[in-house]
Coordinates of C-alpha atoms and ligand atoms in Angstrom, one line a residue:
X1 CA 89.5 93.7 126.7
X2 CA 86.1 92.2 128.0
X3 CA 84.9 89.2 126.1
X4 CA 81.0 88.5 125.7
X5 CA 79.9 85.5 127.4
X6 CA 79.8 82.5 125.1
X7 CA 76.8 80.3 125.1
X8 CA 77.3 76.2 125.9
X9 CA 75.1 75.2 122.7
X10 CA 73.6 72.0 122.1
X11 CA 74.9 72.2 118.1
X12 CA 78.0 74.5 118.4
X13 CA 79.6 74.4 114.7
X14 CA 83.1 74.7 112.8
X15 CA 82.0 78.1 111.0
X16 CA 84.4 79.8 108.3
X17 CA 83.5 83.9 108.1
X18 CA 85.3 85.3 105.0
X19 CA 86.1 88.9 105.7
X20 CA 87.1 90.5 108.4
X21 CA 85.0 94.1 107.4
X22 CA 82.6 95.7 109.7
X23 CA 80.0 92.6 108.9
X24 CA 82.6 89.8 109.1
X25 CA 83.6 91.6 112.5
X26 CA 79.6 91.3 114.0
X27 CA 79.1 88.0 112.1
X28 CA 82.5 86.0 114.0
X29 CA 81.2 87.6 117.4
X30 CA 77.7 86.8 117.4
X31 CA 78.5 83.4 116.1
X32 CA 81.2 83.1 119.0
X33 CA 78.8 84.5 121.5
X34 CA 76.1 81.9 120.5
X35 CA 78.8 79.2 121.5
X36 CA 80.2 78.1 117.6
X37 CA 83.8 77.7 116.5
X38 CA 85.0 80.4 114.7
X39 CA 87.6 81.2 112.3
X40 CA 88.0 84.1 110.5
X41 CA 89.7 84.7 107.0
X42 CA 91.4 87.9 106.1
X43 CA 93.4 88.9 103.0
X44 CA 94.0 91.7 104.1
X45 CA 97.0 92.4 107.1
X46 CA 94.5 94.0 109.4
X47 CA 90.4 94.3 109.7
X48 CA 88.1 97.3 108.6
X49 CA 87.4 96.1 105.4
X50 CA 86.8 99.1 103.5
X51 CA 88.3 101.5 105.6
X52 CA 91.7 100.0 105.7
X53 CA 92.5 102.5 103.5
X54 CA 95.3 101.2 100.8
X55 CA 97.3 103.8 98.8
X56 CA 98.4 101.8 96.7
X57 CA 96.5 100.8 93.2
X58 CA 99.7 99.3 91.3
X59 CA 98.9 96.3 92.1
X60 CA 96.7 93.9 90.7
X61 CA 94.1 93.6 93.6
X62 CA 93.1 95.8 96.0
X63 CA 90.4 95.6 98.3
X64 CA 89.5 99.2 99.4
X65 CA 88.0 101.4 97.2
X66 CA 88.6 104.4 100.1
X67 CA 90.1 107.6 98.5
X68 CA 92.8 109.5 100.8
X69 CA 90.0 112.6 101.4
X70 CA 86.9 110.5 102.4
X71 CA 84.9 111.3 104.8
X72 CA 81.3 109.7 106.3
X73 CA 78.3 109.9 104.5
X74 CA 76.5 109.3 107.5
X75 CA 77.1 111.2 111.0
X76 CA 79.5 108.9 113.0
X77 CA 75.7 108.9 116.1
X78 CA 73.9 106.4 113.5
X79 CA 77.2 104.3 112.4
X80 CA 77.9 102.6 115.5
X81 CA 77.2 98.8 116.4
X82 CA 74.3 98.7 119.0
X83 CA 75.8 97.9 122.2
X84 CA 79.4 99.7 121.1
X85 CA 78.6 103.6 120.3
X86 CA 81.0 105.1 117.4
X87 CA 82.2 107.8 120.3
X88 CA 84.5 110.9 119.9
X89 CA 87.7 110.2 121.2
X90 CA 90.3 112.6 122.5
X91 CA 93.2 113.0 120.4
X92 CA 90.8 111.2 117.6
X93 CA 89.2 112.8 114.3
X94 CA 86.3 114.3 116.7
X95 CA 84.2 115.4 113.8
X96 CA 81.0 114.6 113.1
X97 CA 81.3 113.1 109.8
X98 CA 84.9 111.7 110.2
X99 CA 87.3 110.5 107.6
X100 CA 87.3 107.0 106.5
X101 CA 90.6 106.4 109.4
X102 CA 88.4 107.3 112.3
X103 CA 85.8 104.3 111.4
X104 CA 89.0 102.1 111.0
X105 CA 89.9 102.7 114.5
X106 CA 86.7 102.4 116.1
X107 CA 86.4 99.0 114.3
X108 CA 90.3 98.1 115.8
X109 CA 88.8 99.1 119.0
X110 CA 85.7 97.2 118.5
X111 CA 87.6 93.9 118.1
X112 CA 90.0 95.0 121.0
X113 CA 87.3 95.2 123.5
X114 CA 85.2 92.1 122.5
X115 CA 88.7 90.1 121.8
X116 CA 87.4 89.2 118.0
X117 CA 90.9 89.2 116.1
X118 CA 92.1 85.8 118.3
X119 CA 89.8 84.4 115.5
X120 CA 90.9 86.0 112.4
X121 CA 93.9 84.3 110.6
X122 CA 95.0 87.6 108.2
X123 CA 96.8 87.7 105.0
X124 CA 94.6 84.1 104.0
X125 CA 92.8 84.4 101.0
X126 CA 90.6 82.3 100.5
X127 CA 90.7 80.9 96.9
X128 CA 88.1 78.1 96.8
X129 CA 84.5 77.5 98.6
X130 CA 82.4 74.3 98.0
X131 CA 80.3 71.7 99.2
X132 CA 82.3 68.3 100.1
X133 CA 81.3 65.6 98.3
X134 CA 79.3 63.1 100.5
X135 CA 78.9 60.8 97.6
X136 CA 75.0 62.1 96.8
X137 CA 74.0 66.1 97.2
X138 CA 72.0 66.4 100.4
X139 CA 70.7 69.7 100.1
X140 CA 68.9 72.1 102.6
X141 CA 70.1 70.0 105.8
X142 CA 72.7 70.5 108.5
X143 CA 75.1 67.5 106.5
X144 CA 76.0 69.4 104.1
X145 CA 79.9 70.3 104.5
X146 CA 82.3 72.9 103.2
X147 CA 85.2 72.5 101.8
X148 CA 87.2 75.9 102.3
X149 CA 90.6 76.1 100.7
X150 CA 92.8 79.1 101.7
X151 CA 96.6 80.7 100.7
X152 CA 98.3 82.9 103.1
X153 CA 100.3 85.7 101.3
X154 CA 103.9 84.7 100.6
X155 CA 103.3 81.3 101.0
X156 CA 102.6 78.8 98.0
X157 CA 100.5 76.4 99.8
X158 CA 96.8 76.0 99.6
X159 CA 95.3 75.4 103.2
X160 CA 92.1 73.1 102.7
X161 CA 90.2 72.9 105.5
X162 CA 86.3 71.3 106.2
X163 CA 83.6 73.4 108.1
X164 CA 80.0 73.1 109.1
X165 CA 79.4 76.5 108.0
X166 CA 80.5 79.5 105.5
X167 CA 79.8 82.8 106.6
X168 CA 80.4 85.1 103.5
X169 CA 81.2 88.6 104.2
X170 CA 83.2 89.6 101.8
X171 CA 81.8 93.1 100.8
X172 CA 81.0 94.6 97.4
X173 CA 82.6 97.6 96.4
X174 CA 85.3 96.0 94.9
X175 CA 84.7 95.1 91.7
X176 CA 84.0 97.7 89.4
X177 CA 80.6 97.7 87.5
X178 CA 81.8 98.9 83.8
X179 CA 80.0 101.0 81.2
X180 CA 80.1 99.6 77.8
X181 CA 80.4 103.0 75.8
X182 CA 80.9 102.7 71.9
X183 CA 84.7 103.7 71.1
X184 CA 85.9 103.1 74.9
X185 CA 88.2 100.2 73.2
X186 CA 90.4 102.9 70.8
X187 CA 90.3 105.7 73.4
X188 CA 93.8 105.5 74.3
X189 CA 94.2 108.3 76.7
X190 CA 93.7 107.2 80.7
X191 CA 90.6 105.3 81.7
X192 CA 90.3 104.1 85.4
X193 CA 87.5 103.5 87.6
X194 CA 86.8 105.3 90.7
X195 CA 87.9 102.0 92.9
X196 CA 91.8 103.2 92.3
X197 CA 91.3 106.4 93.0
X198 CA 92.9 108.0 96.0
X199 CA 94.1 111.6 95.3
X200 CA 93.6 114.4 93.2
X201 CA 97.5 115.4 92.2
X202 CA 97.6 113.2 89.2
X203 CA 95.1 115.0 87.7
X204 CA 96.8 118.7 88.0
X205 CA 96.0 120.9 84.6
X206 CA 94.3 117.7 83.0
X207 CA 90.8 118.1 81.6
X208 CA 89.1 114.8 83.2
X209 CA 85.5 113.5 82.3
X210 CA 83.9 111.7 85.4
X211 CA 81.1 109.4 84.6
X212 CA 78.6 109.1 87.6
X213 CA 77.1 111.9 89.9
X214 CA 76.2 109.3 92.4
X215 CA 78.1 109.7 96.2
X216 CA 81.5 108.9 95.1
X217 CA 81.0 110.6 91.6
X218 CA 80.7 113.8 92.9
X219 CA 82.9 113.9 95.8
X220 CA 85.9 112.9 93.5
X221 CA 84.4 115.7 91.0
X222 CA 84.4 118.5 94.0
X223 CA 88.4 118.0 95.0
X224 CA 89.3 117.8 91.5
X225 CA 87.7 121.0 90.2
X226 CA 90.9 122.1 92.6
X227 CA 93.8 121.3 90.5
X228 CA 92.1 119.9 87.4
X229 CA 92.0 122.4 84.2
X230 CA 88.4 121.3 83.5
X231 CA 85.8 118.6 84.9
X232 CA 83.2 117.6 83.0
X233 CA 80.8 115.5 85.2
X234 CA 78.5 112.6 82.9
X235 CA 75.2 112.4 84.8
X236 CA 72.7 110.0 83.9
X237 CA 69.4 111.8 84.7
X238 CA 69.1 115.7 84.0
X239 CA 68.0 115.8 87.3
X240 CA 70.5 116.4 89.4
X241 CA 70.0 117.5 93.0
X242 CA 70.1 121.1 94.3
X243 CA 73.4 120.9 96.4
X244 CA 75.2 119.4 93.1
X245 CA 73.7 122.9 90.9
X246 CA 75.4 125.1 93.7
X247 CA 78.7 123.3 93.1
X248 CA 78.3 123.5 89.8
X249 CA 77.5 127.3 89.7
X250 CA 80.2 127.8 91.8
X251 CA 83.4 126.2 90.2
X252 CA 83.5 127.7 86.4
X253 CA 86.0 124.7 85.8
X254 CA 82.8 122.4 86.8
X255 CA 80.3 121.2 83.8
X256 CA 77.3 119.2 83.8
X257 CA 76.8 116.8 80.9
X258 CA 74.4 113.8 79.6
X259 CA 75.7 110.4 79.2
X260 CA 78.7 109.7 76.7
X261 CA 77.4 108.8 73.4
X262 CA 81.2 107.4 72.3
X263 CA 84.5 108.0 72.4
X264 CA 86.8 108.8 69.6
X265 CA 90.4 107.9 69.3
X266 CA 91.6 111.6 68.4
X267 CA 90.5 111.9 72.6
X268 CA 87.1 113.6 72.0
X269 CA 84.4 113.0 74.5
X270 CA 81.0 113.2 72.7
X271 CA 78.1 113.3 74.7
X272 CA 74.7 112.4 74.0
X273 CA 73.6 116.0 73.2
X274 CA 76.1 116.7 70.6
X275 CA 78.6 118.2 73.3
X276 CA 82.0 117.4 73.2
X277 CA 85.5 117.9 74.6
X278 CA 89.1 116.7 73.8
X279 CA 89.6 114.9 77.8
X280 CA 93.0 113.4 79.3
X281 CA 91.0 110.9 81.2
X282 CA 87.7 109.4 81.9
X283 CA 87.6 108.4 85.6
X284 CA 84.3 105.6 86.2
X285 CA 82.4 106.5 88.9
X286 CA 79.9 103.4 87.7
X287 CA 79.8 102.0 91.0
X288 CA 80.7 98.0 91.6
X289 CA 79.7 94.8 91.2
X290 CA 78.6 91.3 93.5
X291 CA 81.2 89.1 92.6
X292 CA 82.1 86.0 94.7
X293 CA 85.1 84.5 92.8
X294 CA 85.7 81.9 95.2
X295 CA 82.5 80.2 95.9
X296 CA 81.7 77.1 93.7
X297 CA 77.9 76.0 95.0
X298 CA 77.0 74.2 91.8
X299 CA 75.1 76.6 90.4
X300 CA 72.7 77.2 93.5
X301 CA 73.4 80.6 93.9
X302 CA 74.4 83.0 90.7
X303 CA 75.1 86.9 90.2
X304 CA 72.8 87.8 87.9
X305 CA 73.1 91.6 87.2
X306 CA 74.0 92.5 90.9
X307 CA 70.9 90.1 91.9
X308 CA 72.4 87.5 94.4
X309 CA 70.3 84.7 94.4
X310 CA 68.1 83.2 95.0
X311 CA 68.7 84.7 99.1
X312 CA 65.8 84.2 101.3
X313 CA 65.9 88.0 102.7
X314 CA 68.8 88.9 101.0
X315 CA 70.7 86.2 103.1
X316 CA 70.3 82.3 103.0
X317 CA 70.1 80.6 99.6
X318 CA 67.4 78.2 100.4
X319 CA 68.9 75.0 99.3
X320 CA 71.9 75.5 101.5
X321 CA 70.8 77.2 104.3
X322 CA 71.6 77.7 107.0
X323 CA 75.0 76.2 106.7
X324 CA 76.2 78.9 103.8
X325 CA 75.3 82.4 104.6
X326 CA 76.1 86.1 103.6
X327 CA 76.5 89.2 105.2
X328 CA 76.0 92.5 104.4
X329 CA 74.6 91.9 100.7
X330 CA 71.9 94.8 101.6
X331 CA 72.5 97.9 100.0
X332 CA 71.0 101.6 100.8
X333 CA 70.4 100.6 104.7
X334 CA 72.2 101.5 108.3
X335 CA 74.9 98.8 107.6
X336 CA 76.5 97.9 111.1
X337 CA 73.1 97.4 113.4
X338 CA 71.7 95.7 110.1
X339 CA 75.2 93.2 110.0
X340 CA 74.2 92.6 113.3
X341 CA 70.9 90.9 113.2
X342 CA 72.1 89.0 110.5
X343 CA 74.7 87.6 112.4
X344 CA 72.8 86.8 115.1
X345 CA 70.4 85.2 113.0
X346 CA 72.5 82.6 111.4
X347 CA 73.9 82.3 114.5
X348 CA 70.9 80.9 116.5
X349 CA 69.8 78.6 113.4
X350 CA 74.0 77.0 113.3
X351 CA 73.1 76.5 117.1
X352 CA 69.2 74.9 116.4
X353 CA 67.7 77.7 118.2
X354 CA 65.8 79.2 115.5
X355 CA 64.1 77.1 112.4
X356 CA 63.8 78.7 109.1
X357 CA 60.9 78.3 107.3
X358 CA 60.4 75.3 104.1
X359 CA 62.2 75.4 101.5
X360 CA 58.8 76.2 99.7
X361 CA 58.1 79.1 101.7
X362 CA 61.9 80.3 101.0
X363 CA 61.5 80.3 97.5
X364 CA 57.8 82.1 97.6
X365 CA 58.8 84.6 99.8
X366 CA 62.0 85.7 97.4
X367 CA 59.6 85.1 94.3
X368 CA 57.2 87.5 95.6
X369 CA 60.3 90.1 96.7
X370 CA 61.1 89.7 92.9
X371 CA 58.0 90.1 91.8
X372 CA 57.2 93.5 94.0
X373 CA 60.6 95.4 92.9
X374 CA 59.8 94.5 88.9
X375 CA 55.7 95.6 89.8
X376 CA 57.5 98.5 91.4
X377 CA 60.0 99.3 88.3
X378 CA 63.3 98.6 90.3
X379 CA 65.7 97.4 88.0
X380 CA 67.2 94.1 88.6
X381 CA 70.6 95.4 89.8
X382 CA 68.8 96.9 92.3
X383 CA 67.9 93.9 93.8
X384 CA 69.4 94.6 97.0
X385 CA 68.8 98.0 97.4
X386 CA 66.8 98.7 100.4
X387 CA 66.4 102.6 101.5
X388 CA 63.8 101.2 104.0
X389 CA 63.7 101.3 107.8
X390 CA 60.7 99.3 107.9
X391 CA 62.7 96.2 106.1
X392 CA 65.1 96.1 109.1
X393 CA 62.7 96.4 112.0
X394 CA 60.4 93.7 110.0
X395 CA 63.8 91.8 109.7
X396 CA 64.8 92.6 113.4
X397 CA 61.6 91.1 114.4
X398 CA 61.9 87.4 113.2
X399 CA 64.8 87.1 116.2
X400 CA 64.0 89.2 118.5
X401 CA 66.9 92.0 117.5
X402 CA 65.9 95.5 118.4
X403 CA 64.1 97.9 116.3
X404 CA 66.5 100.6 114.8
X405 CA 66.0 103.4 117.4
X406 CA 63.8 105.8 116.0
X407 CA 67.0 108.7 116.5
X408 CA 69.4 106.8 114.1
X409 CA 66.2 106.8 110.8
X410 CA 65.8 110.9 111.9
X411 CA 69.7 111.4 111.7
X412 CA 70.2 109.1 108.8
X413 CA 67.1 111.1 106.6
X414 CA 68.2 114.6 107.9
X415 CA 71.4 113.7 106.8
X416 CA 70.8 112.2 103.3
X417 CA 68.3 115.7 103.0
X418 CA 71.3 118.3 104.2
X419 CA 73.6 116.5 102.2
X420 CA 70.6 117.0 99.0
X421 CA 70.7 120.8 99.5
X422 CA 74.3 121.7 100.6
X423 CA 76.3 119.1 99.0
X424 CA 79.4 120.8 99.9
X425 CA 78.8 121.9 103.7
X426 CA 76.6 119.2 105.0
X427 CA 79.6 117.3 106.6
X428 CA 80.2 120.5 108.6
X429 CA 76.8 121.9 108.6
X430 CA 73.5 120.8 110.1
X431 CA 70.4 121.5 111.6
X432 CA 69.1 118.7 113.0
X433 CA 70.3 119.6 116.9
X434 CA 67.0 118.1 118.7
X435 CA 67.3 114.8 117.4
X436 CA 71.3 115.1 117.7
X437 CA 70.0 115.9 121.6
X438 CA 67.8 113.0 121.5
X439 CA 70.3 110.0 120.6
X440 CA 73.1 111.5 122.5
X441 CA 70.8 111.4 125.7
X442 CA 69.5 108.0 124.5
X443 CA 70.6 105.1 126.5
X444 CA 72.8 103.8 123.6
X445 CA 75.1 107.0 124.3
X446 CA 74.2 107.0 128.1
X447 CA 74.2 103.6 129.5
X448 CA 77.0 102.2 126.8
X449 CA 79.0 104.9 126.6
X450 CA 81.0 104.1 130.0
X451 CA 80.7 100.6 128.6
X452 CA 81.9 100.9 125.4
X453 CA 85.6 101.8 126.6
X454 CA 86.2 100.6 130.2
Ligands
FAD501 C1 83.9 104.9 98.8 C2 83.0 104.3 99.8 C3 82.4 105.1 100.8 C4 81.5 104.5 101.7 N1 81.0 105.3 102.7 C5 80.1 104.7 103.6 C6 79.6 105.5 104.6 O1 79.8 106.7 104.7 N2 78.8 104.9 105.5 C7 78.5 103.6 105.4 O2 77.8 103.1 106.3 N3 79.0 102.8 104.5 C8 79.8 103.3 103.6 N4 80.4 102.5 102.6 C9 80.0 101.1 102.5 C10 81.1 100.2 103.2 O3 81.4 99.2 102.3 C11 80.4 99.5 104.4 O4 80.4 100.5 105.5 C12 81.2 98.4 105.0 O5 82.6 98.5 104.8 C13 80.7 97.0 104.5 O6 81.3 96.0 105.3 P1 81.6 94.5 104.8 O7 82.3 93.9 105.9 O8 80.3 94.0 104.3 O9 82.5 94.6 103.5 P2 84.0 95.2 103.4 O10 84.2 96.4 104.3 O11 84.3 95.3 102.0 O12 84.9 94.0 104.0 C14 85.0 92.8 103.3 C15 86.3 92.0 103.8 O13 86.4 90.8 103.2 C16 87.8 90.5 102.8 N5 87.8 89.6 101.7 C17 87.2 89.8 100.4 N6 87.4 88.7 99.7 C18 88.2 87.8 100.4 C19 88.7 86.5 100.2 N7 88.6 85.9 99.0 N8 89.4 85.9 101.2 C20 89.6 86.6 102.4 N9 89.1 87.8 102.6 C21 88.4 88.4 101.7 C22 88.3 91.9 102.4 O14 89.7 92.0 102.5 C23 87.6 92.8 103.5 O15 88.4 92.9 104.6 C24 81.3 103.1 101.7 C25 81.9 102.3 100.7 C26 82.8 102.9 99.8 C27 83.4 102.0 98.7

């Protein structure tokens, strides 16, 4: 274990980081590295966030919405932190697109070499977040304080401690985000969202309905065509991508419908054109919902239909920055390198090395970010979607944080395009060797590859 070289700061703070995921992870080691006191708080027995897979759904809240067969979306080259390359390990899942255990281990060896879990108190769930009360609200300086009260599992009592600052990283695909569908009430057969799914046995000989073709929607669709008597998949658009028509075409047990117009209690399915089938269960692949149970700011910062805000660039609320913070509320981007800058971000304005700008220009700059995705026709819960490279470089540049190498956008786009056409093969089948050459030869692979496990 080698760990970074911590700053002496003039203004080194008490900071609380909620979650111990991959942007919790980045966000307690920049903060440490920047010279603040750091203490890290996990529900969960271990870190990895979403890829400590959990089998088990019986219980009333799980984290991990991970299913047993997952594998990347992304090849492993662009998933990496920057100075710690996501390498292939002997005796290790060596593929290019591993399953969901490989990224849990490179995130254990992460915190192994950089010494990060001395910080993270696990199994402490934290229950309440709020702003001590000075006597009078004094908002957007560095007196405001936070009020963080904690359980560890097993144990009755509530920990309440006081910080200088709240990192939140507590992730968001946790929560699922429901469909109201008329009839869904009477349907008594099984209805479960994707976020307890984890294998396909349970579903032998059954004739399941799946409601979403999104990533997760038709991954779970493609192993249960397997050992399910039927699958009928619910798509929103008609449009549906060429590598999802080949599966289709391929599995006669595989159908393509419109949305669900309602539900009947006999067990019909009825689908907007008319369509129906008699189904065993309806599995929600509706994707999730920002939800921050915990965190009382007084009605500063609210979830409005998946918008989080108001977040000047999708991570200080304005009024209480910088002293609370969030992590990894982006959507649609390269998550780790992206976790990154934020961290370091918040990290230099705890410490009085950055400034932020007024609170004026705050609130301009996320009105106008409003106002562009609504002139643009992006709907409001996809706020904090950002399938942009240019966002994170223009975001990398207000502290310095390098610009995404130009390798990781070429794999991430070849990627997202193999995976359009060959839905089925593009884990295991690609053509984009040159720029595979190109980052392996780059000096992230080169120079930090020794490095990385020394
Ligand atoms: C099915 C699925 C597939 C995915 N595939 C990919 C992929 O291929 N590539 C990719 O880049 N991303 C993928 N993702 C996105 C994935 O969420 C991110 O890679 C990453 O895990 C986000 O990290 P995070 O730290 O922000 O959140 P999380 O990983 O969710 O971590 C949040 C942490 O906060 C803890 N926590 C939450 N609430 C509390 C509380 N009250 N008190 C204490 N601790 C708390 C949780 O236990 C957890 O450890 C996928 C997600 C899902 C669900």
């Amino acid at each position: 274990m080698v760990s970074d070289d911590h700053q002496q700061c003039a203004q080194s703070k008490n900071v609380c980081v909620i979650g111990a995921g991959p942007s919790g992870l980045a966000a307690a080691r920049e903060l440490r590295k920047e010279g603040h006191r750091v203490v890290v708080l996990e529900q969960n027995h271990d870190v990895g966030g979403q890829w400590l897979y959990d089998p088990n759904t019986d219980q009333t809240e799980v984290h991990s919405s991970v299913y047993a067969s997952l594998r990347l979306t992304s090849p492993r080259e662009i998933m990496g932190y920057t100075d710690f390359p996501f390498l292939v390990k002997k005796g290790r899942d060596v593929r290019r697109f591993p399953g969901h255990k490989e990224l849990w281990l490179y995130l254990k060896d992460f915190c192994q070499r950089f010494g990060l879990r001395e910080m993270i108190r696990f199994n402490t769930r934290v229950e309440y977040v709020g702003m001590l009360d000075c006597g009078e609200l004094i908002i957007g300086n560095d007196l405001i304080k936070w009020v963080v009260k904690s359980k560890e599992k097993k144990a009755d009592k509530v920990v309440e401690e006081v910080f200088d600052a709240v990192v939140v990283a507590t992730g968001h695909y946790s929560y699922p985000r429901l469909t109201s569908i008329k009839g869904m009430d009477k349907w008594k057969r099984k209805q479960m969202h994707s976020h307890i799914y984890r294998v396909p046995e349970p579903f032998r000989n059954e004739v399941v309905v799946v409601v979403g073709n999104s990533l997760s929607g038709q991954d779970i669709s493609m192993e249960l065509v397997e050992v399910a008597k039927e699958v009928h998949l619910s798509a929103k658009s008609p449009n549906i991508s060429e590598g999802l028509s080949k599966v289709i075409s391929k599995h006669n047990n595989l159908h393509l419908h419109p949305q669900i117009d309602c539900l009947r209690e006999d067990g019909r399915v009825t689908f907007v054109d008319g369509c129906w089938v008699t189904a065993d269960t309806i599995l929600y692949c509706t994707g999730y919902s920002y939800s921050f149970p915990f965190l009382d700011t007084k009605g500063i910062v609210v979830v409005d239909d998946d918008r989080v805000g108001p977040l000047y660039e999708h991570t200080f609320p304005p009024s209480l920055a910088p002293s609370l913070s969030f992590v990894g509320i982006p959507r649609k981007l390269i998550g780790f390198p992206f976790f990154e800058s934020q961290a370091k971000w918040i990290a230099q304005l705890l410490s009085g090395k950055r400034t932020l700008p007024s609170w004026d220009q705050m609130m301009q700059s996320v009105k106008e970010f409003y106002h562009s995705r609504d002139v643009a026709g992006i709907p409001k819960h996809n706020t904090h979607d950002i399938a942009n490279f240019e966002y994170c470089d223009r975001y990398a540049d207000q502290i310095g944080f390098p610009h995404l190498e130009e390798w990781r956008k070429g794999l991430c786009i070849s990627a997202l395009v193999n995976s359009d056409a060959n839905l089925e093969t593009y884990r295991d089948s690609w053509d984009d060797h040159e720029l595979l050459q190109e980052a392996l030869q780059s000096p992230h692979f080169t120079q930090l590859n020794a490095q990385a496990f020394d």
